[in-house]
XYZ file of C-alpha atoms in Angstrom:
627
model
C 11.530 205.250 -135.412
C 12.767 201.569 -134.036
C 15.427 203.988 -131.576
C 11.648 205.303 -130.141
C 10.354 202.617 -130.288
C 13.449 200.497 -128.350
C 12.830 202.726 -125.254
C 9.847 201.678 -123.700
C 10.995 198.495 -124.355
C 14.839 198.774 -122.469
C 12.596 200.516 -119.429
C 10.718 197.593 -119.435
C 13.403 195.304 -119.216
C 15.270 197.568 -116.465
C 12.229 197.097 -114.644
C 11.393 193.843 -115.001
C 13.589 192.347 -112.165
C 11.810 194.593 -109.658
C 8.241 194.206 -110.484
C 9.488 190.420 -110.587
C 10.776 190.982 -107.076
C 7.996 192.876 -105.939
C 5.259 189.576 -107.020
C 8.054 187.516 -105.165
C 7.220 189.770 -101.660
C 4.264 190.045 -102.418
C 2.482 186.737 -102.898
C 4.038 185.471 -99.561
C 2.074 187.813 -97.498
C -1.231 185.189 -97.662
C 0.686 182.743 -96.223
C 2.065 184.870 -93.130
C -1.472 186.333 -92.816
C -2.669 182.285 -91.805
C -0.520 182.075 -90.115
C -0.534 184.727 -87.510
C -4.894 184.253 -87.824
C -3.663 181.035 -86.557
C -1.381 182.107 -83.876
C -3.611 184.978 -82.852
C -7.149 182.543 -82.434
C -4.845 180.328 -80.323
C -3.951 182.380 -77.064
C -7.892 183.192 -77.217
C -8.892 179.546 -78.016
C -8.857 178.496 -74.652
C -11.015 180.004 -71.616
C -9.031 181.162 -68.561
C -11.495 179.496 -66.203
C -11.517 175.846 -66.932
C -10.412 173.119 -65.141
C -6.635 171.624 -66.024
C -7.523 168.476 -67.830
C -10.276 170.389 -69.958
C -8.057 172.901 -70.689
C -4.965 170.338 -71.798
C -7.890 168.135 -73.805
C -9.062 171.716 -75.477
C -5.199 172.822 -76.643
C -4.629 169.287 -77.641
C -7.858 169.506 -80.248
C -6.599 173.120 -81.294
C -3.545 171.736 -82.287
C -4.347 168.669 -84.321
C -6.757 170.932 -85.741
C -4.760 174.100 -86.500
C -1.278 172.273 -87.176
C -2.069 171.004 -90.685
C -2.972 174.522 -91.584
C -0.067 176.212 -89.988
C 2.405 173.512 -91.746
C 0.316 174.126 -95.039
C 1.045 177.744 -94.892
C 4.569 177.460 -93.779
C 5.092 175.477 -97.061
C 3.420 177.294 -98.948
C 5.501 180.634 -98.116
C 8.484 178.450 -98.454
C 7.726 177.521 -102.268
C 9.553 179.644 -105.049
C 7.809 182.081 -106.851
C 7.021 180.342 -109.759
C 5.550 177.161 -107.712
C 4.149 179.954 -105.599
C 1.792 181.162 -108.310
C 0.995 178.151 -109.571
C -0.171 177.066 -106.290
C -1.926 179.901 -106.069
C -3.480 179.311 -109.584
C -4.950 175.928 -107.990
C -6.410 177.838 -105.334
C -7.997 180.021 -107.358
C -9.619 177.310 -109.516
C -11.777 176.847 -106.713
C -13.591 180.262 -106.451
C -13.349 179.638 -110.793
C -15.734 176.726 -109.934
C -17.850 178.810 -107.482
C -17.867 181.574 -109.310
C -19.754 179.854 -112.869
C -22.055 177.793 -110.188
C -23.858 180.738 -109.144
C -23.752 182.490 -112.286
C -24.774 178.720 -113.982
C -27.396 178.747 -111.002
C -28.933 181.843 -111.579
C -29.502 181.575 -115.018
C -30.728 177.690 -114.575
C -33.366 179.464 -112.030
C -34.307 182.079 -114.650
C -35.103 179.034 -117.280
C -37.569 177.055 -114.855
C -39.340 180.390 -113.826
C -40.001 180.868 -117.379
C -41.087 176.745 -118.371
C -43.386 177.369 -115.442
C -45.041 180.717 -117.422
C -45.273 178.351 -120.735
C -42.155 179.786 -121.975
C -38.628 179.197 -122.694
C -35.474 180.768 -122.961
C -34.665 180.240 -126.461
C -38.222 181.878 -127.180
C -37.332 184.738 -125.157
C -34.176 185.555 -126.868
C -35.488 185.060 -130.509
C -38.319 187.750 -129.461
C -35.162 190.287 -128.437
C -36.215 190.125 -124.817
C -33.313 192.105 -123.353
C -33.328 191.003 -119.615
C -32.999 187.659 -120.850
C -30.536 188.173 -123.714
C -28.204 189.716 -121.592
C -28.440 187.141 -119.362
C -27.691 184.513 -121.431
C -25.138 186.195 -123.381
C -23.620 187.414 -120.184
C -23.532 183.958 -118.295
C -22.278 182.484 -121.754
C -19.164 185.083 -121.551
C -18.925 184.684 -117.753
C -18.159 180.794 -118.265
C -15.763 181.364 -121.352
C -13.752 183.500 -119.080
C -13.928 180.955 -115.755
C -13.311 177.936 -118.590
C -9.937 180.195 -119.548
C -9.181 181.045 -116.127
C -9.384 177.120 -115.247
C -7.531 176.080 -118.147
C -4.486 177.817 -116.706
C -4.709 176.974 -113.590
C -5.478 173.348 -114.438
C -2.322 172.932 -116.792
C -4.423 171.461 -119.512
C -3.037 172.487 -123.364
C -4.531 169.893 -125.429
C -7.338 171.041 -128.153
C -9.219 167.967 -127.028
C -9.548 169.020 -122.769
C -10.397 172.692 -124.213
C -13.408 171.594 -125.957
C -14.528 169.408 -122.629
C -14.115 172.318 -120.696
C -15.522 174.846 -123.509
C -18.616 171.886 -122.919
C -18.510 171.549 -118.692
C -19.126 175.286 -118.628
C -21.200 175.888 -121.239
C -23.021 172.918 -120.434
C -25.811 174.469 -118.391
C -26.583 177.721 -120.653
C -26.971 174.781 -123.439
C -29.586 173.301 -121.779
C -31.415 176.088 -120.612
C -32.104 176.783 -124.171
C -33.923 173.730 -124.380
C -36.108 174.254 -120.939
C -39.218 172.591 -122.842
C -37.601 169.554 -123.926
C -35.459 168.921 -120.349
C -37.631 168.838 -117.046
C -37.059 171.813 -114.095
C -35.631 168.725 -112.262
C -33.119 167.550 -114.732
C -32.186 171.106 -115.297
C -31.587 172.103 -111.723
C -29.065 169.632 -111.115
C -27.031 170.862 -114.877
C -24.925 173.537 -113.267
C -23.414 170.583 -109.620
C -22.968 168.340 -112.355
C -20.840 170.806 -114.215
C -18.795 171.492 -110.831
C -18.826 167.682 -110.463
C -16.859 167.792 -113.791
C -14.779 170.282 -113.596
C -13.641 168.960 -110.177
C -12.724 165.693 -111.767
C -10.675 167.069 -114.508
C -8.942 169.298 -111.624
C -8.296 165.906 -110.207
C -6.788 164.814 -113.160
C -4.449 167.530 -113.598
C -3.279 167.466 -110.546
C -2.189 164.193 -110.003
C -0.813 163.999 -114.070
C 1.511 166.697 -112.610
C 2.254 164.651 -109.048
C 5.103 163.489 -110.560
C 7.021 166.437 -111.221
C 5.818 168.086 -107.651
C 7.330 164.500 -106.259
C 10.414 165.385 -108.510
C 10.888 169.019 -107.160
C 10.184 168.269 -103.922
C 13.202 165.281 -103.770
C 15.728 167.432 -105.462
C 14.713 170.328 -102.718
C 15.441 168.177 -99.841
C 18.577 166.993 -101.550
C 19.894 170.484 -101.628
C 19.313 171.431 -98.646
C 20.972 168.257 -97.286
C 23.529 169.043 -99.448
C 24.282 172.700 -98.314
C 23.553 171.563 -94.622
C 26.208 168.882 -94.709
C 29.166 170.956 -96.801
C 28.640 174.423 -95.012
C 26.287 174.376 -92.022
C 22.882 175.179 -90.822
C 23.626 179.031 -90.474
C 24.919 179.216 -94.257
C 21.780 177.561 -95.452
C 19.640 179.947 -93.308
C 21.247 182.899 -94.687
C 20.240 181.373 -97.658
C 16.890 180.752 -97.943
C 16.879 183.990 -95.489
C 17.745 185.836 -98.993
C 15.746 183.946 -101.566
C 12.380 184.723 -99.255
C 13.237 188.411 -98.899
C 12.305 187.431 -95.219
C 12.790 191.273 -94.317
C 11.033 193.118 -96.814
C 7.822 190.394 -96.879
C 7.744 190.930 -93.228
C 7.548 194.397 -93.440
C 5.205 194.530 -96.106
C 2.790 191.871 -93.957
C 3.039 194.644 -91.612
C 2.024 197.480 -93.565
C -1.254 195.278 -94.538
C -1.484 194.515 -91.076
C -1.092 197.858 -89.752
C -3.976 199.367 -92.903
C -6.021 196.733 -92.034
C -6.721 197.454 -88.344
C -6.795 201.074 -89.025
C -9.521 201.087 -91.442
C -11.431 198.983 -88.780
C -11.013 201.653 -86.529
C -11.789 204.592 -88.242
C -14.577 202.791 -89.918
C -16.121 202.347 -86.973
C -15.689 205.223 -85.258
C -17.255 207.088 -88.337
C -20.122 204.556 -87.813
C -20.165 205.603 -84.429
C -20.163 209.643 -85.199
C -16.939 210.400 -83.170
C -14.192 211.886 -83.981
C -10.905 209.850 -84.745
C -8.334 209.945 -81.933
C -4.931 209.975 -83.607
C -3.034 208.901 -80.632
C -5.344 206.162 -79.428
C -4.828 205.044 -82.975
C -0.979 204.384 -82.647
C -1.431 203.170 -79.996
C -3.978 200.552 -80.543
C -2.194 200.147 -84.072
C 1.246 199.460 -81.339
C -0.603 197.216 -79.217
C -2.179 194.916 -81.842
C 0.905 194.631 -84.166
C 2.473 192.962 -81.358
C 0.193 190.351 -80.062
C 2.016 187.157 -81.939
C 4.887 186.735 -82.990
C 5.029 186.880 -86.122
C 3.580 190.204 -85.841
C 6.357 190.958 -83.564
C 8.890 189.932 -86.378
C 7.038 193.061 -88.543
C 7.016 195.546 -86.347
C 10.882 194.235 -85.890
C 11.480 194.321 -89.943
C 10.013 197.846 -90.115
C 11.401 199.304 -87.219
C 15.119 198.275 -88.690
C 14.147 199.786 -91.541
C 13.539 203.151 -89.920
C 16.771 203.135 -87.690
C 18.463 202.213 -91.494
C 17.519 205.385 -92.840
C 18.752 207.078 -89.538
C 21.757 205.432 -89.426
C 22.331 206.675 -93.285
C 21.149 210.653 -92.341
C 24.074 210.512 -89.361
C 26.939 208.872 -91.576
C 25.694 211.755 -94.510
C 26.105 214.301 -91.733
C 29.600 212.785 -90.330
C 30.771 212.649 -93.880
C 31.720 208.823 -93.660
C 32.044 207.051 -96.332
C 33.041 203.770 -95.556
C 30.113 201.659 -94.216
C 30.474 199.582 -91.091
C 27.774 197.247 -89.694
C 24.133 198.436 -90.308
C 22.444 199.328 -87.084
C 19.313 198.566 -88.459
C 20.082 194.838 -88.307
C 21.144 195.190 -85.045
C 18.687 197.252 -83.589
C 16.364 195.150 -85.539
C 17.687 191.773 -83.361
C 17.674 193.371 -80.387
C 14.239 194.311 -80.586
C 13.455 191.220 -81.274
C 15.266 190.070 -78.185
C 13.491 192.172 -75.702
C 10.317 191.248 -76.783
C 10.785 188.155 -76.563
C 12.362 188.090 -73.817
C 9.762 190.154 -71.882
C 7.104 187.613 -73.503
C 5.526 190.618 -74.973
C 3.045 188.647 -77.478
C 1.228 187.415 -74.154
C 1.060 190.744 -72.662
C -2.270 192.549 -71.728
C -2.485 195.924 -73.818
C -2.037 198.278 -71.078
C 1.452 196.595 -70.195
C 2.405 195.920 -73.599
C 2.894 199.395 -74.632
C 4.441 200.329 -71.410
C 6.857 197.498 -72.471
C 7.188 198.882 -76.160
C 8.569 202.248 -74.163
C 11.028 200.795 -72.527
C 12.355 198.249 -74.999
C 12.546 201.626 -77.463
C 14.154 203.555 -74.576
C 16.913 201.138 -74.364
C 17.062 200.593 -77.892
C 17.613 204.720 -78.202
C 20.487 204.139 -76.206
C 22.227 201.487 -78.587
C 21.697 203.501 -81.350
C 23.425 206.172 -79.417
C 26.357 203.928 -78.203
C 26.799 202.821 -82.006
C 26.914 206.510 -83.058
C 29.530 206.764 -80.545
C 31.508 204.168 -82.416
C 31.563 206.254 -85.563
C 32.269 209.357 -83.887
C 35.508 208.104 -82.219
C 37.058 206.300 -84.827
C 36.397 209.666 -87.086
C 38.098 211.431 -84.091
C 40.986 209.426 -84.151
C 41.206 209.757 -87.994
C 41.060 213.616 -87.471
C 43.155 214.053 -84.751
C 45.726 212.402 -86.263
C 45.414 213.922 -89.543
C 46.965 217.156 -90.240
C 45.050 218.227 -93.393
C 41.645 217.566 -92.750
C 38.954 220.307 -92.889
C 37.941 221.909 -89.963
C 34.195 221.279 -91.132
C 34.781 217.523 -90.084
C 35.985 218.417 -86.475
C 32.945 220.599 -86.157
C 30.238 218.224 -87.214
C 32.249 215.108 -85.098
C 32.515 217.414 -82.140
C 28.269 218.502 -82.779
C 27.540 214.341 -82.685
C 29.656 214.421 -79.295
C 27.537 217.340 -77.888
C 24.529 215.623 -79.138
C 25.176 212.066 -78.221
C 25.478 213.631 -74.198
C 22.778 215.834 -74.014
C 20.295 213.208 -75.400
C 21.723 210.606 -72.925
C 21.398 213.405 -70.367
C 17.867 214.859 -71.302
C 16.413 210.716 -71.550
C 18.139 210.166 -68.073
C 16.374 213.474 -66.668
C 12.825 212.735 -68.518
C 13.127 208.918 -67.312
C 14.033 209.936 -63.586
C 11.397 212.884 -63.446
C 8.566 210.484 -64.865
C 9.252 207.160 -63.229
C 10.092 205.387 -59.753
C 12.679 203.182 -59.316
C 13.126 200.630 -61.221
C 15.373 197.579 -62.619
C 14.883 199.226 -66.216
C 15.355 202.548 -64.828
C 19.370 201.062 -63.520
C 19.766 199.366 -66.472
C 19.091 202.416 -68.430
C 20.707 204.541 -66.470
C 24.109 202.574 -66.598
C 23.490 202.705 -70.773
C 23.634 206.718 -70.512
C 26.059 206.921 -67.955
C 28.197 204.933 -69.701
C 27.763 206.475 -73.052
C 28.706 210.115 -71.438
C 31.962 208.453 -69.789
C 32.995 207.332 -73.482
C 32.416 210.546 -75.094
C 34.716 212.166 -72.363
C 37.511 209.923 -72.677
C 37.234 210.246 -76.637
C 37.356 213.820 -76.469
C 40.527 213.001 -74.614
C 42.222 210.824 -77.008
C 41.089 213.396 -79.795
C 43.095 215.980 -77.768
C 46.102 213.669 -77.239
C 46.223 212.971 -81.215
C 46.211 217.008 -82.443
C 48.824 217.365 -79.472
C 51.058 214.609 -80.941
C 50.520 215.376 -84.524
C 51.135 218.931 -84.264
C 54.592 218.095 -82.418
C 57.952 218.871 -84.108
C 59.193 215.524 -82.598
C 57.736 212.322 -80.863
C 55.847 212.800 -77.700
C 57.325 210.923 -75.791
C 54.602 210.502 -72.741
C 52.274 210.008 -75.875
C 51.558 206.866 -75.247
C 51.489 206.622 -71.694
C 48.404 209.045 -71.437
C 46.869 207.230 -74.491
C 47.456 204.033 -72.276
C 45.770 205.521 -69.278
C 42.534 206.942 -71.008
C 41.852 203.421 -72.745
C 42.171 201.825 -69.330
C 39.842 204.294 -67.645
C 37.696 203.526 -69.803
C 37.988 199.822 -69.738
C 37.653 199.914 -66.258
C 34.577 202.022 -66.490
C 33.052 199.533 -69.142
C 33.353 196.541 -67.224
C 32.126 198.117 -64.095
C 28.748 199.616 -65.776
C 28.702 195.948 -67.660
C 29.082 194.068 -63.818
C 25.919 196.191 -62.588
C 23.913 195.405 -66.087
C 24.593 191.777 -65.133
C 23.795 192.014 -61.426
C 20.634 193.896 -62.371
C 20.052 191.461 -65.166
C 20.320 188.628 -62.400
C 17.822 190.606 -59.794
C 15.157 190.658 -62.804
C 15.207 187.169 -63.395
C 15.298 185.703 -59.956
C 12.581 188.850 -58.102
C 11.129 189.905 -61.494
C 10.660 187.948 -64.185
C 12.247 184.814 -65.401
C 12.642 182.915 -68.798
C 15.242 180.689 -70.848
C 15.719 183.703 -72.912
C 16.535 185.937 -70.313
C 19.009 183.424 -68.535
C 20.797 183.076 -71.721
C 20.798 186.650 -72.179
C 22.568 186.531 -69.013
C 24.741 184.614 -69.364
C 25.863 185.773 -72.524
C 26.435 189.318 -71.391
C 28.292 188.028 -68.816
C 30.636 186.273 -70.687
C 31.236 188.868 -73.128
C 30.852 191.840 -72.423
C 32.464 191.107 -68.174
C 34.962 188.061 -68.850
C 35.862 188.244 -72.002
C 36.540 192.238 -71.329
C 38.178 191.689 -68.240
C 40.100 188.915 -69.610
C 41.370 191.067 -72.502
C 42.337 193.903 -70.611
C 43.997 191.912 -67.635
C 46.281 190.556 -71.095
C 47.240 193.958 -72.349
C 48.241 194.963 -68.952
C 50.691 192.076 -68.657
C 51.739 192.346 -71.811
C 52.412 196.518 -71.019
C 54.226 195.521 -68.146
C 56.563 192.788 -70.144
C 56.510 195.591 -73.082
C 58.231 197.714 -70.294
C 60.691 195.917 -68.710
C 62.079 194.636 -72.235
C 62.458 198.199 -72.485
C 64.106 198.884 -68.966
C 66.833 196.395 -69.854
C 67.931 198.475 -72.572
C 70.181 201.056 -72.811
C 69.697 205.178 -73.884
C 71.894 206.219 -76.681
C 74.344 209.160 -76.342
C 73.902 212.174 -77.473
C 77.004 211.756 -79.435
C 75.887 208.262 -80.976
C 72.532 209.829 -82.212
C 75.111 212.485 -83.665
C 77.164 209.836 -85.426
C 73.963 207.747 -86.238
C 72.129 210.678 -88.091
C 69.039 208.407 -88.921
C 65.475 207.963 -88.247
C 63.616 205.507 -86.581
C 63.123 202.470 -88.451
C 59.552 202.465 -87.551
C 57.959 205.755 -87.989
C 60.555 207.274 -89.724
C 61.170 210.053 -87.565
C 64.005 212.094 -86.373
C 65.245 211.152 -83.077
C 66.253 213.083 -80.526
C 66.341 210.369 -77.894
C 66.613 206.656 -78.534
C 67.271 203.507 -77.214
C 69.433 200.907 -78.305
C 68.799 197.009 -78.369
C 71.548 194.021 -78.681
C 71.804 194.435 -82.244
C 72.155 197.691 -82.117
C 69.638 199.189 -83.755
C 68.038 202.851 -82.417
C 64.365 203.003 -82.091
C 62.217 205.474 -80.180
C 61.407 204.397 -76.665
C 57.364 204.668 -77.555
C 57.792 203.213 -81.040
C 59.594 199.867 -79.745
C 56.892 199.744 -77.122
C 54.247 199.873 -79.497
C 56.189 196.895 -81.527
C 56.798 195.120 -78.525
C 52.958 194.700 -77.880
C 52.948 192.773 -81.353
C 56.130 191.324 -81.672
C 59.281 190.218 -79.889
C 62.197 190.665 -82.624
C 63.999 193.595 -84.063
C 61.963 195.155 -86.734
C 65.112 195.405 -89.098
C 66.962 191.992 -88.210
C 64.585 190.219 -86.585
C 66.975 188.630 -83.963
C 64.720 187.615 -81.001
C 64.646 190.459 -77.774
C 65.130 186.816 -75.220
C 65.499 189.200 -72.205
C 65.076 186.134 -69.947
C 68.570 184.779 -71.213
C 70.436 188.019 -71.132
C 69.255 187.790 -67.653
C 70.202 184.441 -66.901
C 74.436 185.212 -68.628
C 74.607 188.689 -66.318
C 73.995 186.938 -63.527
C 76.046 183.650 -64.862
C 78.779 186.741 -65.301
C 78.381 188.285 -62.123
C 78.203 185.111 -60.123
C 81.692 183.985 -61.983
C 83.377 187.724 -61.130
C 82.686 187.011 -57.441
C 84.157 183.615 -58.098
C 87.381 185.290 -59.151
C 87.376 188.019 -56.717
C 87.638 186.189 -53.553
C 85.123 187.767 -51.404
C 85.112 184.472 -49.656
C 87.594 181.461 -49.953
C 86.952 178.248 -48.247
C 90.579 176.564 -46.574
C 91.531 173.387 -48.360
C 91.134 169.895 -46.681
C 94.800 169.334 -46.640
C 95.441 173.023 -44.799
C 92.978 172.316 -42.314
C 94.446 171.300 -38.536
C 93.068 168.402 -36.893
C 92.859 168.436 -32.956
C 92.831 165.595 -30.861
């Protein structure tokens, strides 16, 4: 019996945390919803045809006028949950107070209706008149309940302040039962002066508990000055990032957002007797969830959601385990970016949603490039493996087909639909450069099975392996030049913006530079790589014989080696690979200085010719003089 009856009560606690959780997203959708009223009234505040000055006077006003709200709301969603609810306890104490001074008002109204018919209430009710006894017995229960309700949300626990309040509620339903003895006048003022009241103890509570807000609100700036000064500002963003639940309240202000206007709309087109257009819904729903910015931040939170849940159906078909970086973070950012960056929130509707296609077009893309990314590294991992199911190579090689025929088939439906465009190039250069890494993956794939299915090493192995990476290098930083030189023709014969300059110049530096840079340094580092190599000698056939060992580095046979100062045999591709990372023997670790060696040959061969005589010069004292 206590084993049944411990079982509702260890689901309750296993659910606890996330009903808990769920109030914490929850009650900070209010405070979002002000403030995107707020940012939504002000674009729309302002008439388009007014002169300058009026117009500067006008936003001036709206802001003194709308900042205190904005700010109050801002707080208020930054609050914890607890101080959250109690907060919102206050704020319900109000419509407490409003709520018993209509119900005190009605009944007060009831009572002077029947002094003026020579009757009372208190007559009424001892005669069982049942209009009036429910009445009064419902008003008295109605104000028991608000007196409870404000009890709570005033913070008062004393016996004492419950029987004031038990008396500023009541109050008025006492003195209707006396209606003969008070006058309709007094009596019509009994239920403001119970607001009055109750408004003054409110008072009261509140400032008896100033102290501890002023007490909570120090030790929260404290922290934060704290965690700002020992770890940074992005550290304490990513904190208060993951108290809020900043993703999952957005996306649940989004939802209410989203159910809201779509009631409208089909609520009035029912009122209207048409028929509900699906597709003009979405759309609509499209336009209107991205006129601020805030709303923009929803659509962004849900959208990342949705590309989550993608992102987990292709890693379940790859059969990857191991989880790299979400692209529903990243798609969710750049999102984000491009509408802001477009300045999408100020947008009529017609090219707002035409804006919403493209900034999903390109967004396609990225999710395609970063399928791409799991795709090779699993082809690398298979083509170098010797055991792995041929299931795997099937279902990589079905994401390769896939991620070039939808690159191909949004290419053709772009081209077919639209004119040219600087969105069209800059999508365009995505795909094109999404099919060129898929090739040259399916090359490296092939290279792998060729050298893992090899008795020996391959030796031109890494040579070709070399070749396709810079291909595709090259090819990288030439689609990433145009994105940049399309980038720049946007924002000088297009549209401009400090977001899109940064954006710029961040892609610039990155993604050309930085690439360029990087590759220029593996080249030179190749070409060092090989000329350490070059000034080393092949082994015999007969010291390989003698020798009978492996390489030291991938423990392999070797049927042709070279030799270093120390000698020490390594495969030629093996102690080019090492060479990249290091410059000493893997076994000794005596430094490969091929600069000195350099320097004593030709100290050596300089001294031979010394000794040789190719040319002597006569001596002084040999020499002839003529006069």
């Amino acid at each position: 019996m206590a084993g049944w009856l411990q079982q509702p009560a260890n689901g309750f606690c296993q659910w606890k945390p996330r009903i808990w959780s769920f109030v914490g997203v929850a009650i900070r959708v209010p405070p979002l919803i002000v403030m995107d009223h707020l940012l939504a009234k002000e674009s729309s505040a302002i008439p388009e045809n007014q002169d300058m000055f009026e117009s500067l006077r006008d936003s001036l006003i709206v802001l003194v006028l709308r900042s205190p709200l904005f700010l109050s709301a801002f707080v208020a969603f930054m609050l914890g949950t607890r101080q959250l609810l109690e907060f919102y306890l206050f704020l319900s104490s109000f419509g407490v107070l409003f709520w018993s001074y209509i119900s005190n008002r009605e009944l007060v109204e009831t009572a002077t209706a029947l002094a003026d018919q020579n009757t009372s209430v208190l007559y009424e009710c001892s005669t069982l008149n049942t209009d009036i006894l429910i009445k009064v017995l419902g008003n008295y229960a109605l104000q028991w309940v608000c007196g409870i309700m404000f009890r709570f949300s005033a913070h008062l626990t004393s016996l004492t302040w419950l029987f004031y309040l038990w008396l500023i509620f009541i109050g008025p339903t006492i003195f209707t039962m006396f209606s003969p003895i008070v006058s309709n006048n007094v009596l019509m003022w009994t239920p403001l002066l119970s607001v009055v009241a109750a408004h003054l103890v409110l008072i009261y509570g509140a400032l008896s508990n100033l102290k501890s807000l002023t007490a909570y609100a120090v030790d929260t700036l404290n922290w934060v000055k704290a965690v700002y000064g020992n770890d940074g500002f992005v550290v304490l963003l990513k904190s208060q990032w993951t108290r809020l639940n900043v993703p999952s309240v957005l996306r649940l202000f989004c939802v209410c957002r989203m159910i809201g206007h779509a009631s409208v709309m089909i609520a009035d087109a029912h009122a209207a007797d048409t028929p509900v257009s699906w597709v003009a819904l979405a759309e609509d729903l499209l336009v209107r969830g991205c006129n601020t910015t805030l709303s923009v931040m929803g659509v962004t939170s849900l959208f990342g959601m949705v590309v989550h849940y993608i992102t987990m159906a292709v890693q379940a078909f790859l059969q990857k385990d191991d989880v790299e970086e979400q692209m529903g973070t990243v798609s969710s950012m750049l999102f984000f970016i491009l509408a802001m960056q477009s300045g999408l929130p100020g947008m009529n509707p017609e090219s707002r949603i035409f804006r919403l296609y493209q900034n999903v077009c390109l967004i396609l893309t990225a999710m395609l490039h970063y399928t791409h990314s799991m795709i090779n590294s699993l082809l690398q991992l298979l083509g170098a493996s010797l055991n792995s199911p041929l299931e795997k190579h099937v279902r990589a090689l079905l994401g390769c087909v896939f991620i070039v025929m939808s690159s191909v088939g949004l290419m053709y439906f772009t081209w077919s639909r639209h004119d040219m465009s600087s969105w069209l190039v800059a999508l365009s250069c995505f795909s094109a450069e999404l099919i060129t890494k898929v090739a040259v993956s399916l090359v490296i794939y092939v290279l792998f099975m060729i050298d893992a299915r090899r008795d020996g090493s391959w030796e031109p192995f890494d040579d070709y392996l070399y070749t396709a990476r810079a291909v595709n290098s090259c090819l990288e930083l030439f689609f990433a030049t145009l994105l940049v030189l399309n980038g720049v023709w946007i924002f000088f014969f297009e549209e401009s913006g400090t977001i899109r300059a940064f954006m710029i110049v961040f892609h610039g530096y990155f993604n050309v530079w930085s690439q360029a840079k990087q590759s220029w340094t593996n080249s030179v580092r190749r070409q060092e790589a090989s000329r350490r190599l070059a000034e080393f000698r092949r082994a015999t056939p007969e010291e390989l014989n003698r020798l009978n060992d492996v390489c030291a580095i991938c423990h392999h046979e070797m049927e042709i080696a070279i030799v270093t100062d120390c000698e020490h045999f390594y495969h030629v591709t093996c102690l080019r690979r090492w060479l990249f990372m290091q410059n000493h023997c893997p076994i000794c670790h005596s430094e490969f200085d091929c600069r000195k060696k350099r320097e004593q040959t030709y100290e050596q061969d300089f001294a031979q010719e010394d000794e040789g005589g190719l040319f002597t010069p006569p001596q002084p004292e040999n020499v002839r003089r003529r006069y």
